Amino acid sequence: MSNSIFHSTILIIDDEQANVDLLLELLQTLGYVNVRGITDSRLSTQFINEVNPDLILLDLIMPYVNGFDILDSLHASNRLGGAMMVMVLTADTARETRERALKEGASDILTKPFDLTETGLRIRNLLMISHLMKHLTDQKEHLENRVKERTSELMTEKIRAEQNAEQVRALYDAVKNQNDSLRKIAWTQSHTVRAPLARILSLITLYRLGDLEEMDADQLFDIIEQSSIELDGIINDIVNKTHEANIT
């Protein structure tokens, strides 16, 4: 992290060119490579939106748009309280001024004239906090995305499980229907087929034994033919029910 802070974006807003030049030279000497400075505070919003600084070094007393106005604008746009740090630069040592700046979102206050060593240390500390906040934000977003992904995976698994359960239920219903059909077919075979078949067999047996003297052959064969037709109809019915049950 200590190396990455030197690539942080720093924006200096101070109406005194000498102060801007002093801070630019200090920061460049310390190794910071992305430093911008402006003296016209009316351009502050434009530059803040353009460079999205990690740290703003902000003078309070300026013409047109003062430092408190810029703090109010940053607060209204919800840019304070996160990774963007603001160090207020002021020659005003009044307690009320310092308290107001801190209440309105300033991260630190640096009193003019600057002590260069103290200024460098405070800037480094704020940038380390900024990078830590970014890291925490990235981690939070990563965890939120992972939760969304896992939630989606679980929903997919749930849908798949429900589909599998529906397939199992459908298979169970199909097997149950086939079993019901088999029971009906078995009942038909054991009851309805038995009657005409038994009639045919008994007539044939009686005929062979010579117990059908009063019944001529034509009558006998008429009964057997009717019973055969009945038996054929029963068998066709069994075949049709077997097909309807999808039993092969």
XYZ file of N, CA and C in Angstrom, residues 84-210:
381
model
N -12.604 9.561 -0.602
C -12.075 10.887 -0.916
C -11.783 11.659 0.378
N -10.534 12.066 0.537
C -10.106 12.806 1.710
C -9.953 14.299 1.377
N -10.215 15.162 2.358
C -10.043 16.609 2.186
C -9.211 17.145 3.338
N -8.081 17.768 2.984
C -7.273 18.463 3.988
C -7.456 19.959 3.791
N -7.985 20.606 4.801
C -8.244 22.043 4.736
C -6.963 22.815 5.016
N -6.708 23.847 4.196
C -5.564 24.738 4.369
C -6.094 26.102 4.807
N -5.631 26.590 5.943
C -6.138 27.871 6.422
C -5.125 28.566 7.323
N -5.173 29.887 7.248
C -4.372 30.694 8.172
C -5.205 31.099 9.375
N -6.489 30.750 9.339
C -7.404 31.089 10.431
C -7.251 30.038 11.529
N -6.790 30.464 12.679
C -6.560 29.525 13.786
C -7.724 29.496 14.776
N -8.812 30.195 14.432
C -9.967 30.234 15.342
C -10.560 28.839 15.503
N -10.933 28.522 16.722
C -11.496 27.194 17.012
C -12.787 26.961 16.251
N -13.602 28.011 16.130
C -14.871 27.873 15.441
C -14.671 27.468 13.977
N -13.650 28.043 13.348
C -13.362 27.728 11.941
C -12.953 26.263 11.787
N -12.078 25.803 12.678
C -11.602 24.421 12.612
C -12.755 23.446 12.860
N -13.591 23.748 13.864
C -14.712 22.868 14.169
C -15.707 22.814 13.012
N -15.960 23.954 12.396
C -16.904 23.995 11.276
C -16.375 23.155 10.106
N -15.074 23.303 9.832
C -14.481 22.553 8.717
C -14.600 21.045 8.962
N -14.322 20.621 10.178
C -14.397 19.195 10.497
C -15.847 18.692 10.437
N -16.782 19.510 10.939
C -18.186 19.115 10.909
C -18.696 18.984 9.475
N -18.159 19.780 8.573
C -18.642 19.774 7.191
C -17.899 18.762 6.321
N -17.043 17.940 6.943
C -16.493 16.817 6.190
C -15.002 16.822 5.966
N -14.287 17.839 6.449
C -12.835 17.841 6.279
C -12.218 16.695 7.067
N -11.200 16.051 6.487
C -10.531 14.935 7.152
C -9.417 15.410 8.077
N -8.822 16.558 7.742
C -7.725 17.098 8.534
C -7.607 18.584 8.244
N -6.883 19.298 9.096
C -6.695 20.741 8.931
C -5.211 21.050 9.041
N -4.722 21.801 8.072
C -3.312 22.206 8.059
C -3.253 23.728 8.148
N -2.533 24.214 9.139
C -2.469 25.658 9.371
C -1.301 26.274 8.601
N -1.599 27.395 7.931
C -0.555 28.167 7.240
C 0.167 29.047 8.258
N 1.462 29.282 8.044
C 2.353 28.736 7.003
C 2.656 27.254 7.255
N 2.939 26.512 6.182
C 3.101 25.066 6.269
C 4.449 24.680 6.859
N 4.403 23.641 7.690
C 5.630 22.934 8.050
C 5.741 21.773 7.058
N 6.773 21.765 6.219
C 6.831 20.827 5.107
C 6.884 19.371 5.562
N 7.628 19.095 6.626
C 7.711 17.719 7.109
C 6.350 17.248 7.622
N 5.705 18.100 8.442
C 4.382 17.748 8.968
C 3.373 17.591 7.834
N 3.456 18.487 6.845
C 2.539 18.417 5.707
C 2.684 17.097 4.956
N 3.930 16.697 4.709
C 4.173 15.433 4.001
C 3.646 14.240 4.768
N 3.831 14.225 6.092
C 3.357 13.104 6.909
C 1.838 13.050 6.955
N 1.205 14.200 7.079
C -0.256 14.214 7.138
C -0.868 13.786 5.804
N -0.262 14.225 4.725
C -0.744 13.819 3.396
C -0.609 12.306 3.229
N 0.522 11.751 3.638
C 0.724 10.300 3.528
C -0.320 9.550 4.367
N -0.569 10.020 5.575
C -1.537 9.353 6.443
C -2.942 9.361 5.838
N -3.346 10.511 5.271
C -4.675 10.587 4.667
C -4.781 9.681 3.440
N -3.709 9.612 2.658
C -3.739 8.756 1.467
C -3.784 7.272 1.850
N -3.103 6.921 2.931
C -3.171 5.537 3.385
C -4.594 5.188 3.839
N -5.250 6.142 4.510
C -6.650 5.925 4.905
C -7.538 5.797 3.669
N -7.279 6.668 2.661
C -8.065 6.635 1.429
C -7.942 5.280 0.745
N -6.707 4.774 0.655
C -6.507 3.483 -0.006
C -7.115 2.347 0.812
N -7.055 2.464 2.126
C -7.692 1.449 2.964
C -9.204 1.455 2.750
N -9.799 2.629 2.666
C -11.235 2.730 2.429
C -11.606 2.141 1.069
N -10.772 2.412 0.051
C -11.030 1.835 -1.277
C -10.951 0.315 -1.221
N -9.936 -0.179 -0.512
C -9.762 -1.624 -0.396
C -10.978 -2.253 0.287
N -11.449 -1.622 1.354
C -12.622 -2.143 2.060
C -13.863 -2.096 1.170
N -13.986 -1.015 0.391
C -15.120 -0.895 -0.525
C -15.070 -1.986 -1.586
N -13.866 -2.218 -2.141
C -13.704 -3.273 -3.145
C -14.048 -4.641 -2.552
N -13.585 -4.867 -1.309
C -13.881 -6.140 -0.657
C -15.381 -6.303 -0.427
N -16.014 -5.213 -0.010
C -17.462 -5.241 0.217
C -18.197 -5.562 -1.087
N -17.798 -4.896 -2.192
C -18.432 -5.151 -3.478
C -18.193 -6.586 -3.931
N -16.952 -7.070 -3.700
C -16.633 -8.453 -4.073
C -17.518 -9.434 -3.311
N -17.662 -9.205 -1.998
C -18.485 -10.093 -1.186
C -19.949 -10.019 -1.607
N -20.430 -8.800 -1.899
C -21.821 -8.652 -2.331
C -22.050 -9.376 -3.653
N -21.082 -9.240 -4.587
C -21.206 -9.931 -5.871
C -21.162 -11.437 -5.685
N -20.288 -11.888 -4.764
C -20.189 -13.337 -4.524
C -21.483 -13.871 -3.908
N -22.080 -13.057 -3.013
C -23.358 -13.456 -2.416
C -24.431 -13.545 -3.502
N -24.443 -12.567 -4.426
C -25.421 -12.590 -5.512
C -25.212 -13.823 -6.397
N -23.919 -14.106 -6.713
C -23.622 -15.264 -7.545
C -24.055 -16.556 -6.863
N -23.730 -16.666 -5.564
C -24.077 -17.892 -4.839
C -25.590 -18.034 -4.699
N -26.270 -16.893 -4.484
C -27.728 -16.919 -4.410
C -28.315 -17.403 -5.732
N -27.744 -16.900 -6.845
C -28.197 -17.335 -8.162
C -27.945 -18.827 -8.357
N -26.766 -19.295 -7.913
C -26.448 -20.716 -8.030
C -27.426 -21.568 -7.220
N -27.729 -21.109 -6.006
C -28.659 -21.849 -5.159
C -30.061 -21.878 -5.759
N -30.468 -20.752 -6.366
C -31.775 -20.713 -7.006
C -31.819 -21.678 -8.183
N -30.707 -21.718 -8.944
C -30.633 -22.651 -10.074
C -30.709 -24.085 -9.586
N -29.964 -24.370 -8.506
C -29.992 -25.714 -7.934
C -31.387 -26.064 -7.415
N -32.051 -25.075 -6.807
C -33.409 -25.299 -6.293
C -34.371 -25.602 -7.442
N -34.258 -24.809 -8.523
C -35.127 -25.035 -9.682
C -34.863 -26.411 -10.284
N -33.559 -26.765 -10.373
C -33.206 -28.072 -10.925
C -33.762 -29.199 -10.043
N -33.645 -29.002 -8.722
C -34.166 -30.012 -7.796
C -35.682 -30.144 -7.929
N -36.361 -28.994 -8.079
C -37.817 -29.030 -8.248
C -38.193 -29.724 -9.553
N -37.401 -29.447 -10.613
C -37.663 -30.106 -11.884
C -37.447 -31.611 -11.764
N -36.364 -32.002 -11.072
C -36.103 -33.423 -10.867
C -37.227 -34.066 -10.062
N -37.705 -33.321 -9.039
C -38.802 -33.848 -8.226
C -40.058 -34.034 -9.079
N -40.298 -33.073 -9.997
C -41.456 -33.194 -10.885
C -41.303 -34.398 -11.811
N -40.066 -34.610 -12.297
C -39.830 -35.767 -13.156
C -40.051 -37.068 -12.393
N -39.583 -37.085 -11.132
C -39.778 -38.277 -10.309
C -41.273 -38.518 -10.068
N -41.988 -37.423 -9.762
C -43.431 -37.565 -9.547
C -44.134 -38.052 -10.815
N -43.712 -37.499 -11.958
C -44.311 -37.920 -13.226
C -44.029 -39.392 -13.499
N -42.784 -39.810 -13.227
C -42.432 -41.221 -13.411
C -43.232 -42.107 -12.461
N -43.355 -41.651 -11.219
C -44.141 -42.416 -10.230
C -45.593 -42.562 -10.685
N -46.160 -41.427 -11.177
C -47.549 -41.472 -11.641
C -47.696 -42.419 -12.833
N -46.687 -42.373 -13.744
C -46.753 -43.254 -14.915
C -46.688 -44.717 -14.496
N -45.776 -45.029 -13.575
C -45.659 -46.410 -13.092
C -46.936 -46.836 -12.376
N -47.476 -45.923 -11.566
C -48.721 -46.229 -10.849
C -49.854 -46.507 -11.825
N -49.951 -45.667 -12.870
C -51.009 -45.864 -13.865
C -50.835 -47.205 -14.585
N -49.572 -47.534 -14.896
C -49.323 -48.816 -15.545
C -49.691 -49.984 -14.625
N -49.359 -49.846 -13.339
C -49.707 -50.904 -12.381
C -51.227 -51.070 -12.271
N -51.920 -49.900 -12.266
C -53.379 -49.968 -12.220
C -53.924 -50.682 -13.461
N -53.332 -50.343 -14.606
C -53.775 -50.980 -15.854
C -53.470 -52.469 -15.843
N -52.286 -52.804 -15.313
C -51.926 -54.218 -15.226
C -52.889 -54.986 -14.334
N -53.289 -54.357 -13.224
C -54.243 -55.017 -12.335
C -55.585 -55.234 -13.044
N -56.023 -54.213 -13.808
C -57.275 -54.350 -14.541
C -57.165 -55.453 -15.591
N -56.028 -55.477 -16.295
C -55.818 -56.510 -17.319
C -55.773 -57.892 -16.673
N -55.087 -57.976 -15.534
C -54.994 -59.255 -14.825
C -56.375 -59.714 -14.374
N -57.187 -58.783 -13.904
C -58.549 -59.141 -13.484
C -59.346 -59.651 -14.683
N -59.177 -58.940 -15.830
C -59.875 -59.365 -17.044
C -59.454 -60.770 -17.449
N -58.127 -60.982 -17.375
C -57.624 -62.295 -17.757
C -58.149 -63.402 -16.824
N -58.196 -63.067 -15.534
C -58.561 -64.092 -14.558
C -60.066 -64.312 -14.440
N -60.868 -63.377 -14.888
C -62.312 -63.493 -14.727
C -63.051 -63.597 -16.072
N -62.916 -62.565 -16.881
C -63.712 -62.557 -18.113
C -63.245 -63.590 -19.129
N -61.936 -63.828 -19.180
C -61.445 -64.824 -20.135
C -61.825 -66.225 -19.691
N -61.869 -66.421 -18.401
C -62.103 -67.766 -17.858
C -63.468 -68.339 -18.272
N -64.494 -67.475 -18.278
C -65.857 -67.972 -18.515
C -66.018 -68.574 -19.921
N -65.741 -67.823 -21.018
C -65.926 -68.440 -22.341
C -64.946 -69.569 -22.600
N -63.758 -69.451 -22.060
C -62.774 -70.507 -22.263
C -63.216 -71.801 -21.562
N -63.721 -71.642 -20.337
C -64.200 -72.817 -19.595
C -65.394 -73.447 -20.302
N -66.253 -72.592 -20.887
C -67.425 -73.099 -21.606
C -66.999 -73.921 -22.823
N -66.038 -73.418 -23.551
C -65.566 -74.139 -24.735
C -64.948 -75.471 -24.345
N -64.073 -75.429 -23.326
C -63.391 -76.650 -22.908
C -64.363 -77.690 -22.380
N -65.363 -77.231 -21.628
C -66.327 -78.192 -21.057
C -67.179 -78.823 -22.151
N -67.576 -78.036 -23.163
C -68.366 -78.576 -24.256
C -67.580 -79.606 -25.045
N -66.295 -79.256 -25.285
C -65.447 -80.194 -26.019
C -65.296 -81.490 -25.226
N -65.116 -81.380 -23.931
C -64.942 -82.562 -23.088
C -66.207 -83.418 -23.092
N -67.369 -82.766 -22.926
C -68.636 -83.490 -22.919
C -68.900 -84.159 -24.264
N -68.525 -83.448 -25.314
C -68.737 -84.006 -26.656
C -67.918 -85.266 -26.845
N -66.669 -85.221 -26.346
C -65.807 -86.389 -26.478
C -66.318 -87.564 -25.639
N -66.917 -87.231 -24.499
C -67.421 -88.291 -23.626
C -68.776 -88.838 -24.101
N -69.331 -88.198 -25.082
C -70.614 -88.646 -25.617
C -71.783 -88.270 -24.759
